[in-house]
PDB file of C-alpha atoms and ligand atoms in Angstrom:
ATOM      1  CA  MET Y   1      42.284  30.346 -21.486  1.00  0.00           C
ATOM      2  CA  GLY Y   2      40.103  29.265 -18.627  1.00  0.00           C
ATOM      3  CA  GLY Y   3      38.892  25.819 -17.749  1.00  0.00           C
ATOM      4  CA  THR Y   4      38.807  23.099 -15.193  1.00  0.00           C
ATOM      5  CA  PHE Y   5      41.723  21.236 -16.778  1.00  0.00           C
ATOM      6  CA  ASN Y   6      40.686  18.028 -15.072  1.00  0.00           C
ATOM      7  CA  PRO Y   7      43.099  17.010 -16.618  1.00  0.00           C
ATOM      8  CA  VAL Y   8      44.721  19.234 -19.270  1.00  0.00           C
ATOM      9  CA  HIS Y   9      44.953  17.487 -22.660  1.00  0.00           C
ATOM     10  CA  LEU Y  10      46.184  18.032 -26.207  1.00  0.00           C
ATOM     11  CA  GLY Y  11      42.887  19.629 -27.280  1.00  0.00           C
ATOM     12  CA  HIS Y  12      43.505  22.525 -24.864  1.00  0.00           C
ATOM     13  CA  LEU Y  13      47.157  22.894 -25.781  1.00  0.00           C
ATOM     14  CA  ARG Y  14      46.735  22.732 -29.529  1.00  0.00           C
ATOM     15  CA  ALA Y  15      43.851  25.252 -29.492  1.00  0.00           C
ATOM     16  CA  ALA Y  16      45.945  27.653 -27.395  1.00  0.00           C
ATOM     17  CA  GLU Y  17      48.942  27.251 -29.694  1.00  0.00           C
ATOM     18  CA  GLU Y  18      46.934  27.963 -32.835  1.00  0.00           C
ATOM     19  CA  VAL Y  19      45.226  30.993 -31.322  1.00  0.00           C
ATOM     20  CA  ALA Y  20      48.531  32.393 -30.069  1.00  0.00           C
ATOM     21  CA  GLU Y  21      49.966  32.044 -33.555  1.00  0.00           C
ATOM     22  CA  SER Y  22      46.957  33.487 -35.328  1.00  0.00           C
ATOM     23  CA  PHE Y  23      46.708  36.562 -33.075  1.00  0.00           C
ATOM     24  CA  GLU Y  24      50.422  36.926 -32.459  1.00  0.00           C
ATOM     25  CA  LEU Y  25      49.714  36.881 -28.758  1.00  0.00           C
ATOM     26  CA  MET Y  26      52.563  37.705 -26.418  1.00  0.00           C
ATOM     27  CA  ARG Y  27      51.399  35.076 -24.021  1.00  0.00           C
ATOM     28  CA  VAL Y  28      48.647  32.675 -23.225  1.00  0.00           C
ATOM     29  CA  ILE Y  29      47.700  32.437 -19.590  1.00  0.00           C
ATOM     30  CA  PHE Y  30      46.047  29.210 -18.536  1.00  0.00           C
ATOM     31  CA  MET Y  31      43.668  29.974 -15.721  1.00  0.00           C
ATOM     32  CA  PRO Y  32      42.481  26.860 -13.920  1.00  0.00           C
ATOM     33  CA  ALA Y  33      39.194  27.345 -12.094  1.00  0.00           C
ATOM     34  CA  ALA Y  34      39.655  26.616  -8.407  1.00  0.00           C
ATOM     35  CA  LYS Y  35      35.960  26.038  -7.738  1.00  0.00           C
ATOM     36  CA  PRO Y  36      34.036  25.928 -11.008  1.00  0.00           C
ATOM     37  CA  PRO Y  37      30.454  27.034 -10.283  1.00  0.00           C
ATOM     38  CA  HIS Y  38      28.903  24.605 -12.770  1.00  0.00           C
ATOM     39  CA  LYS Y  39      30.688  21.390 -12.055  1.00  0.00           C
ATOM     40  CA  GLY Y  40      29.847  19.042  -9.209  1.00  0.00           C
ATOM     41  CA  ASP Y  41      32.628  18.761  -6.639  1.00  0.00           C
ATOM     42  CA  GLY Y  42      32.735  14.981  -6.855  1.00  0.00           C
ATOM     43  CA  GLU Y  43      34.486  14.765 -10.180  1.00  0.00           C
ATOM     44  CA  ILE Y  44      37.021  17.507  -9.673  1.00  0.00           C
ATOM     45  CA  ILE Y  45      40.348  16.564  -8.210  1.00  0.00           C
ATOM     46  CA  PRO Y  46      42.151  19.059  -5.940  1.00  0.00           C
ATOM     47  CA  PHE Y  47      43.480  22.231  -7.490  1.00  0.00           C
ATOM     48  CA  ILE Y  48      47.091  21.342  -6.705  1.00  0.00           C
ATOM     49  CA  HIS Y  49      47.007  18.257  -8.934  1.00  0.00           C
ATOM     50  CA  ARG Y  50      45.358  20.112 -11.805  1.00  0.00           C
ATOM     51  CA  TRP Y  51      47.953  22.868 -11.381  1.00  0.00           C
ATOM     52  CA  ARG Y  52      50.905  20.454 -11.379  1.00  0.00           C
ATOM     53  CA  MET Y  53      49.645  18.753 -14.524  1.00  0.00           C
ATOM     54  CA  LEU Y  54      49.328  22.148 -16.211  1.00  0.00           C
ATOM     55  CA  GLU Y  55      52.889  22.980 -15.168  1.00  0.00           C
ATOM     56  CA  LEU Y  56      54.102  19.764 -16.764  1.00  0.00           C
ATOM     57  CA  ALA Y  57      52.041  20.465 -19.883  1.00  0.00           C
ATOM     58  CA  VAL Y  58      53.128  24.056 -20.546  1.00  0.00           C
ATOM     59  CA  GLY Y  59      56.780  23.597 -19.607  1.00  0.00           C
ATOM     60  CA  GLY Y  60      58.960  24.332 -22.615  1.00  0.00           C
ATOM     61  CA  ASN Y  61      56.485  26.630 -24.349  1.00  0.00           C
ATOM     62  CA  LEU Y  62      57.765  30.149 -23.734  1.00  0.00           C
ATOM     63  CA  ARG Y  63      54.417  31.752 -24.539  1.00  0.00           C
ATOM     64  CA  PHE Y  64      52.417  29.628 -22.136  1.00  0.00           C
ATOM     65  CA  GLU Y  65      51.966  30.705 -18.524  1.00  0.00           C
ATOM     66  CA  LEU Y  66      49.796  29.730 -15.593  1.00  0.00           C
ATOM     67  CA  SER Y  67      47.850  31.836 -13.165  1.00  0.00           C
ATOM     68  CA  ASP Y  68      46.509  30.787  -9.793  1.00  0.00           C
ATOM     69  CA  LEU Y  69      44.387  33.909  -9.397  1.00  0.00           C
ATOM     70  CA  GLU Y  70      41.206  31.898  -8.972  1.00  0.00           C
ATOM     71  CA  ASN Y  71      42.750  29.806  -6.248  1.00  0.00           C
ATOM     72  CA  GLN Y  72      43.703  32.927  -4.331  1.00  0.00           C
ATOM     73  CA  ARG Y  73      40.099  34.087  -4.093  1.00  0.00           C
ATOM     74  CA  PRO Y  74      37.748  32.448  -1.643  1.00  0.00           C
ATOM     75  CA  GLY Y  75      34.485  31.011  -2.918  1.00  0.00           C
ATOM     76  CA  LYS Y  76      33.463  30.039  -6.412  1.00  0.00           C
ATOM     77  CA  SER Y  77      35.528  30.978  -9.431  1.00  0.00           C
ATOM     78  CA  TYR Y  78      33.557  33.465 -11.481  1.00  0.00           C
ATOM     79  CA  SER Y  79      35.162  34.571 -14.743  1.00  0.00           C
ATOM     80  CA  VAL Y  80      33.675  38.025 -14.506  1.00  0.00           C
ATOM     81  CA  GLU Y  81      35.628  38.640 -11.282  1.00  0.00           C
ATOM     82  CA  THR Y  82      38.826  37.186 -12.696  1.00  0.00           C
ATOM     83  CA  LEU Y  83      38.673  39.299 -15.836  1.00  0.00           C
ATOM     84  CA  ALA Y  84      37.901  42.477 -13.941  1.00  0.00           C
ATOM     85  CA  GLN Y  85      40.935  41.793 -11.751  1.00  0.00           C
ATOM     86  CA  LEU Y  86      43.187  40.932 -14.710  1.00  0.00           C
ATOM     87  CA  ASN Y  87      42.116  44.046 -16.543  1.00  0.00           C
ATOM     88  CA  GLY Y  88      43.170  46.177 -13.612  1.00  0.00           C
ATOM     89  CA  GLU Y  89      46.458  44.378 -13.036  1.00  0.00           C
ATOM     90  CA  LEU Y  90      47.744  43.784 -16.558  1.00  0.00           C
ATOM     91  CA  GLY Y  91      46.612  46.875 -18.396  1.00  0.00           C
ATOM     92  CA  GLU Y  92      46.805  44.865 -21.632  1.00  0.00           C
ATOM     93  CA  GLU Y  93      44.037  43.945 -24.001  1.00  0.00           C
ATOM     94  CA  LEU Y  94      42.579  40.604 -23.019  1.00  0.00           C
ATOM     95  CA  TYR Y  95      41.409  37.817 -25.302  1.00  0.00           C
ATOM     96  CA  PHE Y  96      39.424  35.162 -23.533  1.00  0.00           C
ATOM     97  CA  VAL Y  97      40.024  31.915 -25.418  1.00  0.00           C
ATOM     98  CA  LEU Y  98      37.346  29.288 -25.101  1.00  0.00           C
ATOM     99  CA  GLY Y  99      35.764  26.449 -27.005  1.00  0.00           C
ATOM    100  CA  LEU Y 100      32.425  26.832 -28.760  1.00  0.00           C
ATOM    101  CA  ASP Y 101      30.785  24.463 -26.259  1.00  0.00           C
ATOM    102  CA  ALA Y 102      31.852  26.671 -23.362  1.00  0.00           C
ATOM    103  CA  PHE Y 103      30.896  29.908 -25.118  1.00  0.00           C
ATOM    104  CA  LEU Y 104      27.375  28.643 -25.765  1.00  0.00           C
ATOM    105  CA  GLU Y 105      26.999  28.106 -22.009  1.00  0.00           C
ATOM    106  CA  LEU Y 106      27.900  31.705 -21.260  1.00  0.00           C
ATOM    107  CA  PRO Y 107      24.327  32.858 -20.561  1.00  0.00           C
ATOM    108  CA  THR Y 108      24.430  30.654 -17.447  1.00  0.00           C
ATOM    109  CA  TRP Y 109      27.492  32.451 -16.075  1.00  0.00           C
ATOM    110  CA  LYS Y 110      27.385  35.137 -13.419  1.00  0.00           C
ATOM    111  CA  ARG Y 111      26.938  38.654 -14.872  1.00  0.00           C
ATOM    112  CA  TYR Y 112      27.924  37.294 -18.268  1.00  0.00           C
ATOM    113  CA  ARG Y 113      26.914  40.466 -20.114  1.00  0.00           C
ATOM    114  CA  ASP Y 114      29.603  42.391 -18.247  1.00  0.00           C
ATOM    115  CA  LEU Y 115      32.225  40.193 -19.870  1.00  0.00           C
ATOM    116  CA  PHE Y 116      31.517  41.905 -23.194  1.00  0.00           C
ATOM    117  CA  SER Y 117      33.067  45.069 -21.808  1.00  0.00           C
ATOM    118  CA  LEU Y 118      36.020  43.363 -20.137  1.00  0.00           C
ATOM    119  CA  CYS Y 119      37.628  41.212 -22.830  1.00  0.00           C
ATOM    120  CA  HIS Y 120      37.485  40.118 -26.420  1.00  0.00           C
ATOM    121  CA  PHE Y 121      36.595  36.503 -27.018  1.00  0.00           C
ATOM    122  CA  VAL Y 122      38.291  33.986 -29.232  1.00  0.00           C
ATOM    123  CA  VAL Y 123      35.865  31.150 -29.732  1.00  0.00           C
ATOM    124  CA  VAL Y 124      37.485  28.045 -31.149  1.00  0.00           C
ATOM    125  CA  THR Y 125      35.787  25.157 -32.903  1.00  0.00           C
ATOM    126  CA  ARG Y 126      35.071  22.007 -30.981  1.00  0.00           C
ATOM    127  CA  PRO Y 127      33.912  18.758 -32.564  1.00  0.00           C
ATOM    128  CA  GLY Y 128      30.154  18.345 -32.356  1.00  0.00           C
ATOM    129  CA  TYR Y 129      29.266  22.043 -32.065  1.00  0.00           C
ATOM    130  CA  SER Y 130      27.999  24.138 -34.942  1.00  0.00           C
ATOM    131  CA  SER Y 131      28.863  27.775 -35.437  1.00  0.00           C
ATOM    132  CA  THR Y 132      25.302  28.720 -36.364  1.00  0.00           C
ATOM    133  CA  ALA Y 133      24.434  28.468 -32.684  1.00  0.00           C
ATOM    134  CA  LEU Y 134      27.064  31.098 -31.964  1.00  0.00           C
ATOM    135  CA  ASN Y 135      25.332  33.729 -34.062  1.00  0.00           C
ATOM    136  CA  SER Y 136      21.929  33.111 -32.535  1.00  0.00           C
ATOM    137  CA  MET Y 137      23.244  32.957 -28.973  1.00  0.00           C
ATOM    138  CA  LEU Y 138      25.062  36.264 -29.333  1.00  0.00           C
ATOM    139  CA  ARG Y 139      22.156  38.049 -30.918  1.00  0.00           C
ATOM    140  CA  THR Y 140      19.466  36.761 -28.596  1.00  0.00           C
ATOM    141  CA  GLN Y 141      21.353  36.563 -25.289  1.00  0.00           C
ATOM    142  CA  VAL Y 142      23.814  39.428 -25.560  1.00  0.00           C
ATOM    143  CA  SER Y 143      22.849  42.021 -28.145  1.00  0.00           C
ATOM    144  CA  GLU Y 144      21.027  42.163 -31.478  1.00  0.00           C
ATOM    145  CA  ARG Y 145      23.626  44.582 -32.681  1.00  0.00           C
ATOM    146  CA  TYR Y 146      26.328  41.936 -32.981  1.00  0.00           C
ATOM    147  CA  SER Y 147      27.055  41.225 -36.643  1.00  0.00           C
ATOM    148  CA  PHE Y 148      29.614  39.054 -38.391  1.00  0.00           C
ATOM    149  CA  ASP Y 149      32.484  40.915 -40.035  1.00  0.00           C
ATOM    150  CA  THR Y 150      34.301  38.782 -42.600  1.00  0.00           C
ATOM    151  CA  LYS Y 151      37.458  40.903 -42.436  1.00  0.00           C
ATOM    152  CA  VAL Y 152      38.071  40.320 -38.741  1.00  0.00           C
ATOM    153  CA  ARG Y 153      36.444  36.883 -38.850  1.00  0.00           C
ATOM    154  CA  GLY Y 154      34.365  37.690 -35.863  1.00  0.00           C
ATOM    155  CA  PHE Y 155      31.274  39.374 -34.523  1.00  0.00           C
ATOM    156  CA  VAL Y 156      31.595  43.087 -33.981  1.00  0.00           C
ATOM    157  CA  HIS Y 157      29.464  45.483 -32.007  1.00  0.00           C
ATOM    158  CA  PRO Y 158      29.408  49.295 -31.796  1.00  0.00           C
ATOM    159  CA  ARG Y 159      29.995  49.297 -28.022  1.00  0.00           C
ATOM    160  CA  PHE Y 160      30.938  45.829 -26.919  1.00  0.00           C
ATOM    161  CA  THR Y 161      34.087  43.813 -27.440  1.00  0.00           C
ATOM    162  CA  THR Y 162      34.666  41.561 -30.448  1.00  0.00           C
ATOM    163  CA  VAL Y 163      33.886  37.860 -30.552  1.00  0.00           C
ATOM    164  CA  TYR Y 164      36.393  36.247 -32.914  1.00  0.00           C
ATOM    165  CA  TYR Y 165      35.743  32.810 -34.306  1.00  0.00           C
ATOM    166  CA  ARG Y 166      38.627  30.553 -35.267  1.00  0.00           C
ATOM    167  CA  GLU Y 167      38.662  27.105 -36.769  1.00  0.00           C
ATOM    168  CA  VAL Y 168      41.389  25.162 -35.067  1.00  0.00           C
ATOM    169  CA  THR Y 169      42.494  21.597 -35.746  1.00  0.00           C
ATOM    170  CA  LEU Y 170      39.568  19.536 -34.549  1.00  0.00           C
ATOM    171  CA  LEU Y 171      40.701  17.198 -31.815  1.00  0.00           C
ATOM    172  CA  ASP Y 172      37.864  15.249 -30.307  1.00  0.00           C
ATOM    173  CA  ILE Y 173      39.479  14.971 -26.899  1.00  0.00           C
ATOM    174  CA  SER Y 174      37.820  15.857 -23.629  1.00  0.00           C
ATOM    175  CA  SER Y 175      38.836  15.599 -19.997  1.00  0.00           C
ATOM    176  CA  SER Y 176      35.658  13.719 -19.214  1.00  0.00           C
ATOM    177  CA  ARG Y 177      36.451  11.057 -21.771  1.00  0.00           C
ATOM    178  CA  ILE Y 178      39.998  10.777 -20.404  1.00  0.00           C
ATOM    179  CA  ARG Y 179      38.620  10.368 -16.872  1.00  0.00           C
ATOM    180  CA  GLY Y 180      36.270   7.689 -18.174  1.00  0.00           C
ATOM    181  CA  PHE Y 181      39.111   5.796 -19.841  1.00  0.00           C
ATOM    182  CA  LEU Y 182      41.205   5.922 -16.694  1.00  0.00           C
ATOM    183  CA  ALA Y 183      38.340   4.801 -14.503  1.00  0.00           C
ATOM    184  CA  SER Y 184      37.864   1.734 -16.655  1.00  0.00           C
ATOM    185  CA  GLY Y 185      41.560   0.977 -16.896  1.00  0.00           C
ATOM    186  CA  ARG Y 186      41.936   1.932 -20.553  1.00  0.00           C
ATOM    187  CA  SER Y 187      44.928   3.653 -22.118  1.00  0.00           C
ATOM    188  CA  VAL Y 188      45.029   7.461 -22.410  1.00  0.00           C
ATOM    189  CA  ARG Y 189      48.266   7.530 -24.329  1.00  0.00           C
ATOM    190  CA  TYR Y 190      48.517  10.200 -27.078  1.00  0.00           C
ATOM    191  CA  LEU Y 191      45.548  12.146 -25.692  1.00  0.00           C
ATOM    192  CA  LEU Y 192      47.623  14.213 -23.284  1.00  0.00           C
ATOM    193  CA  PRO Y 193      51.299  15.037 -22.810  1.00  0.00           C
ATOM    194  CA  GLU Y 194      53.412  12.081 -21.685  1.00  0.00           C
ATOM    195  CA  LYS Y 195      54.495  13.874 -18.537  1.00  0.00           C
ATOM    196  CA  VAL Y 196      50.897  14.478 -17.550  1.00  0.00           C
ATOM    197  CA  GLU Y 197      50.064  10.849 -18.157  1.00  0.00           C
ATOM    198  CA  ALA Y 198      53.019   9.790 -16.001  1.00  0.00           C
ATOM    199  CA  TYR Y 199      51.895  12.134 -13.210  1.00  0.00           C
ATOM    200  CA  ILE Y 200      48.382  10.676 -13.281  1.00  0.00           C
ATOM    201  CA  TYR Y 201      49.701   7.151 -12.765  1.00  0.00           C
ATOM    202  CA  GLN Y 202      52.263   8.210 -10.192  1.00  0.00           C
ATOM    203  CA  GLN Y 203      49.584   9.890  -8.117  1.00  0.00           C
ATOM    204  CA  GLY Y 204      46.908   7.313  -8.836  1.00  0.00           C
ATOM    205  CA  LEU Y 205      44.489   9.954 -10.113  1.00  0.00           C
ATOM    206  CA  TYR Y 206      41.103   9.218 -11.662  1.00  0.00           C
ATOM    207  CA  GLN Y 207      41.462   5.496 -11.231  1.00  0.00           C
ATOM    208  CA  SER Y 208      38.102   4.485  -9.889  1.00  0.00           C
ATOM    209  CA  ARG Y 209      39.280   2.304  -7.025  1.00  0.00           C
ATOM    210  CA  LYS Y 210      41.028   5.282  -5.460  1.00  0.00           C
ATOM    211  CA  MET Y 211      38.330   7.800  -6.295  1.00  0.00           C
ATOM    212  CA  ASN Y 212      35.770   5.588  -4.580  1.00  0.00           C
ATOM    213  CA  GLY Y 213      37.577   5.892  -1.315  1.00  0.00           C
ATOM    214  CA  GLY Y 214      40.249   3.240  -1.637  1.00  0.00           C
ATOM    215  CA  GLN Y 215      43.038   5.580  -0.457  1.00  0.00           C
TER     216      GLN Y 215
HETATM  217  P1  ATP I 301      35.266  18.279 -19.362  1.00  0.00           P
HETATM  218  O1  ATP I 301      34.978  17.133 -20.281  1.00  0.00           O
HETATM  219  O2  ATP I 301      35.569  17.872 -17.969  1.00  0.00           O
HETATM  220  O3  ATP I 301      34.259  19.399 -19.452  1.00  0.00           O
HETATM  221  P2  ATP I 301      36.993  19.606 -21.250  1.00  0.00           P
HETATM  222  O4  ATP I 301      37.801  18.699 -22.099  1.00  0.00           O
HETATM  223  O5  ATP I 301      35.770  20.216 -21.857  1.00  0.00           O
HETATM  224  O6  ATP I 301      36.655  18.874 -19.892  1.00  0.00           O
HETATM  225  P3  ATP I 301      37.528  22.055 -19.880  1.00  0.00           P
HETATM  226  O7  ATP I 301      38.518  22.221 -18.793  1.00  0.00           O
HETATM  227  O8  ATP I 301      36.088  22.000 -19.548  1.00  0.00           O
HETATM  228  O9  ATP I 301      37.955  20.721 -20.708  1.00  0.00           O
HETATM  229  O10 ATP I 301      37.766  23.118 -21.018  1.00  0.00           O
HETATM  230  C1  ATP I 301      38.470  24.313 -20.894  1.00  0.00           C
HETATM  231  C2  ATP I 301      38.320  25.094 -22.190  1.00  0.00           C
HETATM  232  O11 ATP I 301      38.978  24.413 -23.267  1.00  0.00           O
HETATM  233  C3  ATP I 301      36.864  25.266 -22.633  1.00  0.00           C
HETATM  234  O12 ATP I 301      36.718  26.565 -23.186  1.00  0.00           O
HETATM  235  C4  ATP I 301      36.694  24.208 -23.696  1.00  0.00           C
HETATM  236  O13 ATP I 301      35.712  24.543 -24.636  1.00  0.00           O
HETATM  237  C5  ATP I 301      38.072  24.183 -24.334  1.00  0.00           C
HETATM  238  N1  ATP I 301      38.379  22.865 -24.885  1.00  0.00           N
HETATM  239  C6  ATP I 301      38.436  21.702 -24.218  1.00  0.00           C
HETATM  240  N2  ATP I 301      38.744  20.691 -25.026  1.00  0.00           N
HETATM  241  C7  ATP I 301      38.902  21.210 -26.269  1.00  0.00           C
HETATM  242  C8  ATP I 301      39.206  20.648 -27.543  1.00  0.00           C
HETATM  243  N3  ATP I 301      39.406  19.346 -27.709  1.00  0.00           N
HETATM  244  N4  ATP I 301      39.281  21.495 -28.599  1.00  0.00           N
HETATM  245  C9  ATP I 301      39.058  22.818 -28.438  1.00  0.00           C
HETATM  246  N5  ATP I 301      38.757  23.412 -27.252  1.00  0.00           N
HETATM  247  C10 ATP I 301      38.674  22.623 -26.179  1.00  0.00           C
HETATM  248 MG1   MG I 302      34.317  21.162 -20.687  1.00  0.00          MG
END
């Protein structure tokens, strides 16, 4: 599961848990983007903080792991490079877990068509996004030969990997909303793990006074 995790919240964790259960995955690797190509630098706090919060969040879940692969590479973090590298190193079948909002953005990603040879996708529901867009995106931007298979609950293709679609518990939580709450001094309790919340306050993250250069 890739993302900026700025910061990680219960929407990420619950989606990962439900997908792991549904697919009987051996493990879920959270892959924080070191330098996300699409997000302005201003809003993204340093990798080390996002990593530490992920560590606090996944601690205690034996199936959850972290990878700093994207921080080891110089330059922007392109998923196509990460997945090619993971494929070579792990030699296991890969399922790229992502929310419907992120999947619909795929056509803006570097060499996105190549991804459909590198990994399967597990697209999970996200409040505010309709699954009808998924069908049209796949068929117009990737290949007309993708068709929905009710048995696998996903889109199959004669040559490309499968795009599974899973309805997970809808949690309308986003990192951007959490950042907004923190910046205006509002509570973020029950939106993310307690330990992550404690870390944010300890380090004074996202609180606007500090982000505006008050440090
Ligand atoms: P931001 O608001 O900064 O974009 P975000 O909450 O969308 O943050 P990301 O780090 O961008 O979090 O998301 C990483 C991945 O997790 C994406 O594939 C995204 O679709 C998915 N995701 C994020 N929040 C949820 C949620 N509440 N439910 C399901 N999937 C989610
Ligand atoms: Mg997002």
